[in-house]
Short mmCIF file of N, CA and C in Angstrom, two decimals:
data_model
loop_
_atom_site.label_atom_id
_atom_site.label_comp_id
_atom_site.label_asym_id
_atom_site.label_seq_id
_atom_site.Cartn_x
_atom_site.Cartn_y
_atom_site.Cartn_z
N MET A 1 -119.95 116.06 -36.70
CA MET A 1 -120.98 115.19 -37.52
C MET A 1 -122.15 115.14 -37.84
N ILE A 2 -122.78 115.59 -39.29
CA ILE A 2 -124.01 115.14 -39.69
C ILE A 2 -124.18 113.61 -40.03
N PRO A 3 -125.63 113.70 -39.12
CA PRO A 3 -126.29 112.16 -39.63
C PRO A 3 -127.09 111.93 -41.16
N PHE A 4 -127.03 110.31 -41.71
CA PHE A 4 -127.50 110.40 -42.75
C PHE A 4 -128.79 109.77 -42.59
N PHE A 5 -129.87 111.05 -42.12
CA PHE A 5 -131.00 110.31 -41.90
C PHE A 5 -131.95 109.90 -43.17
N TYR A 6 -131.59 110.11 -44.46
CA TYR A 6 -132.37 110.25 -45.63
C TYR A 6 -132.69 108.29 -45.31
N SER A 7 -132.15 107.54 -45.18
CA SER A 7 -132.20 106.24 -45.84
C SER A 7 -132.87 106.06 -43.96
N SER A 8 -132.72 106.36 -43.10
CA SER A 8 -133.68 105.38 -42.12
C SER A 8 -135.35 105.78 -41.85
N PRO A 9 -135.84 104.61 -41.59
CA PRO A 9 -137.28 104.56 -42.00
C PRO A 9 -138.24 105.93 -40.83
N THR A 10 -138.96 105.89 -41.07
CA THR A 10 -139.69 107.44 -40.84
C THR A 10 -140.17 107.19 -39.24
N LEU A 11 -139.88 108.11 -38.56
CA LEU A 11 -140.55 107.39 -36.89
C LEU A 11 -139.64 106.51 -36.74
N PRO A 12 -138.67 106.74 -37.00
CA PRO A 12 -137.29 105.81 -35.94
C PRO A 12 -137.70 105.71 -34.29
N LEU A 13 -137.75 104.27 -33.66
CA LEU A 13 -137.97 103.79 -32.53
C LEU A 13 -136.90 103.52 -32.05
N LEU A 14 -136.14 104.69 -31.19
CA LEU A 14 -134.71 104.43 -30.30
C LEU A 14 -134.62 104.62 -28.98
N LEU A 15 -134.04 103.17 -28.75
CA LEU A 15 -134.13 102.90 -27.00
C LEU A 15 -132.72 103.75 -27.31
N LEU A 16 -132.25 104.37 -26.30
CA LEU A 16 -131.22 104.99 -25.91
C LEU A 16 -131.18 104.19 -24.24
N ASN A 17 -129.51 103.67 -23.75
CA ASN A 17 -129.10 103.20 -22.38
C ASN A 17 -129.75 102.53 -22.09
N LEU A 18 -129.91 101.23 -22.84
CA LEU A 18 -130.04 100.24 -22.86
C LEU A 18 -128.70 99.67 -22.27
N ASP A 19 -129.24 98.94 -20.71
CA ASP A 19 -128.07 98.27 -20.28
C ASP A 19 -128.38 96.56 -21.01
N THR A 20 -127.45 96.37 -22.27
CA THR A 20 -127.63 95.23 -22.76
C THR A 20 -126.85 93.95 -21.96
N PHE A 21 -126.08 93.88 -21.69
CA PHE A 21 -125.51 92.80 -20.34
C PHE A 21 -126.22 92.53 -19.41
N GLN A 22 -127.65 92.65 -19.38
CA GLN A 22 -128.15 93.01 -18.34
C GLN A 22 -129.99 92.36 -18.69
N PHE A 23 -130.57 90.77 -18.57
CA PHE A 23 -131.39 90.19 -18.38
C PHE A 23 -132.92 91.08 -18.19
N ASP A 24 -133.66 91.66 -18.61
CA ASP A 24 -134.66 93.00 -18.59
C ASP A 24 -135.82 91.79 -19.49
N PRO A 25 -136.48 91.10 -18.37
CA PRO A 25 -137.36 90.07 -19.25
C PRO A 25 -138.41 90.76 -19.96
N ASP A 26 -138.93 92.51 -19.43
CA ASP A 26 -139.94 93.78 -19.57
C ASP A 26 -139.80 93.29 -20.93
N ARG A 27 -138.60 93.29 -21.18
CA ARG A 27 -138.53 94.17 -22.79
C ARG A 27 -138.75 92.85 -24.27
N TYR A 28 -139.21 91.93 -23.37
CA TYR A 28 -140.22 91.11 -24.71
C TYR A 28 -141.62 90.58 -24.10
N LEU A 29 -141.86 91.46 -22.97
CA LEU A 29 -143.16 90.97 -23.05
C LEU A 29 -144.53 93.03 -22.50
N ASN A 30 -145.20 92.88 -24.02
CA ASN A 30 -145.75 93.79 -24.40
C ASN A 30 -147.09 93.55 -23.88
N GLY A 31 -147.67 93.24 -22.99
CA GLY A 31 -149.05 92.18 -22.31
C GLY A 31 -150.15 91.81 -24.30
N GLU A 32 -148.96 91.32 -25.29
CA GLU A 32 -150.43 90.84 -26.19
C GLU A 32 -149.50 89.21 -26.46
N LYS A 33 -150.38 88.40 -26.35
CA LYS A 33 -150.56 86.83 -26.20
C LYS A 33 -148.85 86.81 -27.10
N ILE A 34 -147.48 85.57 -27.08
CA ILE A 34 -146.45 85.20 -27.55
C ILE A 34 -146.91 83.82 -27.68
N ASP A 35 -145.89 84.06 -29.50
CA ASP A 35 -146.38 83.03 -30.85
C ASP A 35 -146.17 82.35 -30.25
N GLN A 36 -146.22 81.12 -30.50
CA GLN A 36 -145.59 80.20 -29.90
C GLN A 36 -145.03 78.66 -31.66
N GLN A 37 -144.67 79.80 -31.91
CA GLN A 37 -144.14 79.10 -33.33
C GLN A 37 -142.87 78.85 -33.13
N VAL A 38 -142.67 77.65 -33.22
CA VAL A 38 -141.35 77.09 -32.97
C VAL A 38 -140.75 76.28 -34.33
N VAL A 39 -139.81 77.09 -34.32
CA VAL A 39 -138.54 76.40 -35.15
C VAL A 39 -137.89 75.83 -34.51
N ALA A 40 -137.61 74.28 -34.33
CA ALA A 40 -136.79 72.60 -34.23
C ALA A 40 -135.41 72.68 -33.46
N PHE A 41 -134.95 72.82 -34.58
CA PHE A 41 -133.15 72.69 -35.33
C PHE A 41 -132.70 74.25 -35.85
N GLY A 42 -133.70 74.93 -35.19
CA GLY A 42 -133.36 76.50 -36.20
C GLY A 42 -132.97 77.21 -37.17
N ILE A 43 -132.62 78.02 -38.21
CA ILE A 43 -132.23 77.78 -39.20
C ILE A 43 -130.92 79.10 -39.93
N GLY A 44 -130.39 78.96 -40.74
CA GLY A 44 -129.36 78.96 -40.85
C GLY A 44 -128.01 78.82 -40.51
N LYS A 45 -126.86 79.85 -40.89
CA LYS A 45 -126.30 79.37 -39.27
C LYS A 45 -125.95 78.69 -38.61
N ARG A 46 -126.66 79.20 -37.44
CA ARG A 46 -126.62 78.61 -36.14
C ARG A 46 -127.84 77.68 -36.22
N ALA A 47 -128.73 76.63 -37.08
CA ALA A 47 -129.30 75.28 -37.21
C ALA A 47 -128.05 74.01 -36.49
N CYS A 48 -129.25 73.40 -35.63
CA CYS A 48 -128.12 72.68 -35.05
C CYS A 48 -127.75 71.96 -35.97
N LEU A 49 -126.00 71.63 -35.66
CA LEU A 49 -125.23 70.16 -35.51
C LEU A 49 -125.61 68.94 -35.50
N GLY A 50 -126.82 68.20 -35.22
CA GLY A 50 -126.63 67.23 -34.42
C GLY A 50 -128.73 67.45 -35.73
N GLU A 51 -129.09 67.79 -36.80
CA GLU A 51 -130.54 67.77 -37.08
C GLU A 51 -130.90 66.55 -37.36
N ALA A 52 -129.44 66.73 -38.14
CA ALA A 52 -129.65 64.62 -38.98
C ALA A 52 -129.86 63.66 -38.62
N LEU A 53 -128.26 63.12 -37.54
CA LEU A 53 -128.68 62.83 -36.42
C LEU A 53 -129.71 62.60 -36.03
N ALA A 54 -130.86 63.74 -35.19
CA ALA A 54 -131.69 63.08 -34.50
C ALA A 54 -132.74 62.94 -35.13
N ARG A 55 -133.03 63.12 -36.53
CA ARG A 55 -133.98 63.02 -37.72
C ARG A 55 -133.94 61.95 -38.59
N ALA A 56 -132.07 61.11 -37.93
CA ALA A 56 -132.33 59.36 -38.29
C ALA A 56 -133.14 58.50 -36.95
N GLU A 57 -132.17 59.27 -36.04
CA GLU A 57 -132.61 58.19 -34.46
C GLU A 57 -134.80 58.33 -34.44
N LEU A 58 -135.17 59.04 -35.27
CA LEU A 58 -136.55 59.58 -35.27
C LEU A 58 -137.16 58.53 -35.90
N TYR A 59 -136.02 58.00 -37.02
CA TYR A 59 -137.57 57.28 -38.27
C TYR A 59 -136.78 56.05 -37.02
N LEU A 60 -135.40 55.74 -37.17
CA LEU A 60 -135.47 54.56 -36.21
C LEU A 60 -136.14 53.84 -35.12
N ILE A 61 -136.48 55.20 -34.28
CA ILE A 61 -137.45 54.89 -33.19
C ILE A 61 -138.57 54.68 -33.86
N ILE A 62 -139.69 55.37 -34.67
CA ILE A 62 -140.94 55.89 -34.81
C ILE A 62 -140.57 53.55 -36.09
N GLY A 63 -140.09 53.71 -36.90
CA GLY A 63 -139.98 52.70 -37.70
C GLY A 63 -139.91 51.40 -37.17
N ASN A 64 -138.96 51.44 -35.84
CA ASN A 64 -139.62 50.34 -34.47
C ASN A 64 -140.24 49.89 -34.09
N PHE A 65 -141.32 50.97 -33.52
CA PHE A 65 -142.30 50.87 -32.88
C PHE A 65 -143.91 50.13 -33.89
N LEU A 66 -143.41 51.34 -35.41
CA LEU A 66 -144.86 50.59 -35.46
C LEU A 66 -144.39 49.24 -36.31
N LEU A 67 -142.93 48.62 -36.19
CA LEU A 67 -143.53 47.12 -36.37
C LEU A 67 -144.09 46.26 -35.27
N ARG A 68 -144.07 46.61 -33.89
CA ARG A 68 -143.83 45.84 -32.46
C ARG A 68 -145.98 46.14 -32.50
N TYR A 69 -146.34 47.29 -32.73
CA TYR A 69 -147.71 47.32 -32.22
C TYR A 69 -147.99 48.52 -33.98
N GLY A 70 -149.87 47.92 -33.58
CA GLY A 70 -150.48 47.91 -34.58
C GLY A 70 -152.12 49.01 -34.64
N LEU A 71 -152.21 49.79 -35.50
CA LEU A 71 -152.77 50.69 -35.77
C LEU A 71 -154.12 50.17 -36.29
N SER A 72 -154.74 51.16 -34.90
CA SER A 72 -156.44 50.46 -36.33
C SER A 72 -157.68 51.64 -35.41
N ALA A 73 -158.82 51.84 -36.08
CA ALA A 73 -159.30 53.41 -35.58
C ALA A 73 -159.99 52.01 -34.76
N ASP A 74 -160.64 52.75 -33.35
CA ASP A 74 -161.32 53.26 -31.78
C ASP A 74 -162.88 52.13 -32.14
N PRO A 75 -163.52 51.13 -32.15
CA PRO A 75 -164.44 51.88 -32.69
C PRO A 75 -165.53 52.02 -32.14
N CYS A 76 -164.95 51.86 -30.26
CA CYS A 76 -166.29 53.36 -29.68
C CYS A 76 -166.16 54.89 -30.11
N HIS A 77 -165.10 54.97 -30.95
CA HIS A 77 -165.37 56.94 -31.57
C HIS A 77 -165.03 55.85 -33.20
N MET A 78 -165.19 56.40 -34.29
CA MET A 78 -165.39 56.08 -35.07
C MET A 78 -165.85 57.46 -35.32
N PRO A 79 -165.11 57.62 -36.63
CA PRO A 79 -165.25 59.37 -37.18
C PRO A 79 -166.36 59.09 -38.02
N SER A 80 -167.35 60.19 -38.15
CA SER A 80 -168.59 60.45 -39.43
C SER A 80 -167.79 60.61 -40.43
N MET A 81 -168.81 60.22 -41.97
CA MET A 81 -167.88 60.27 -43.31
C MET A 81 -168.57 61.48 -43.41
N SER A 82 -169.78 62.08 -42.67
CA SER A 82 -170.18 63.46 -43.08
C SER A 82 -168.88 64.44 -43.77
N GLU A 83 -169.13 65.57 -43.91
CA GLU A 83 -167.67 66.73 -43.78
C GLU A 83 -167.95 67.76 -43.61
N LYS A 84 -166.85 67.88 -41.77
CA LYS A 84 -167.50 68.92 -40.49
C LYS A 84 -166.45 69.65 -40.84
N SER A 85 -165.51 69.70 -41.78
CA SER A 85 -163.59 69.62 -41.31
C SER A 85 -163.93 72.09 -41.49
N GLN A 86 -163.31 72.58 -40.65
CA GLN A 86 -163.70 73.77 -40.66
C GLN A 86 -162.61 74.24 -42.16
N LEU A 87 -163.12 75.22 -42.20
CA LEU A 87 -161.93 75.88 -43.77
C LEU A 87 -161.20 77.14 -43.26
N GLY A 88 -160.51 77.89 -43.99
CA GLY A 88 -159.29 78.41 -43.66
C GLY A 88 -158.62 78.41 -44.38
N ILE A 89 -157.80 79.47 -44.10
CA ILE A 89 -156.28 78.81 -45.03
C ILE A 89 -155.82 77.81 -45.55
N VAL A 90 -155.81 77.16 -44.08
CA VAL A 90 -155.88 75.62 -45.07
C VAL A 90 -156.68 74.98 -43.92
N ARG A 91 -157.81 73.69 -44.48
CA ARG A 91 -158.52 72.88 -43.93
C ARG A 91 -157.74 72.17 -42.87
N LYS A 92 -158.66 72.22 -41.92
CA LYS A 92 -158.63 71.05 -39.75
C LYS A 92 -159.27 70.29 -40.63
N THR A 93 -158.61 69.10 -40.56
CA THR A 93 -159.78 67.77 -40.41
C THR A 93 -160.63 67.54 -38.95
N THR A 94 -161.30 66.96 -39.45
CA THR A 94 -162.28 66.72 -37.91
C THR A 94 -161.32 65.50 -36.55
N PRO A 95 -161.20 65.51 -35.51
CA PRO A 95 -159.80 64.53 -34.50
C PRO A 95 -160.36 62.65 -34.91
N TYR A 96 -159.58 62.28 -34.37
CA TYR A 96 -160.47 60.60 -34.83
C TYR A 96 -159.66 60.34 -34.11
N HIS A 97 -159.77 58.63 -33.49
CA HIS A 97 -159.22 58.05 -32.57
C HIS A 97 -158.62 57.09 -33.17
N ILE A 98 -157.00 56.11 -32.42
CA ILE A 98 -157.11 55.62 -32.65
C ILE A 98 -156.58 54.82 -32.19
N VAL A 99 -156.29 53.07 -31.98
CA VAL A 99 -156.01 52.42 -30.82
C VAL A 99 -153.90 51.26 -31.27
N PHE A 100 -153.99 51.32 -30.12
CA PHE A 100 -152.06 51.31 -30.91
C PHE A 100 -152.25 49.12 -29.97
N SER A 101 -152.47 48.43 -30.29
CA SER A 101 -152.31 47.09 -30.45
C SER A 101 -150.53 46.23 -29.88
N HIS A 102 -150.41 45.41 -29.50
CA HIS A 102 -149.32 44.93 -29.42
C HIS A 102 -149.27 43.49 -29.70
N ILE A 103 -147.97 43.04 -31.59
CA ILE A 103 -148.96 42.77 -32.42
C ILE A 103 -147.92 40.85 -31.97
N GLN A 104 -147.79 40.36 -31.71
CA GLN A 104 -148.21 39.27 -31.08
C GLN A 104 -146.67 38.19 -32.33
#
């Protein structure tokens, strides 16, 4: 049998004799910082079936919370009106503090 290497990428990485049924955390640790991006409900065929229910529950919880509590700016930490945002691919806003107060 002659393998068809024309369609394979140049200098492929070949992993031989790895036990695929045994968990080895060293496979995933290469000394670099771990990427912290998370896709909460998954994507594609393996997406979470309860995503619609979870989003509806969050909508109700946050809506009921905002009916019971008011939001206002913290008078001790008022944001400055000068533009100090960091520029990049996405503009990063300056942080500000808010106060939750119970509505009577």
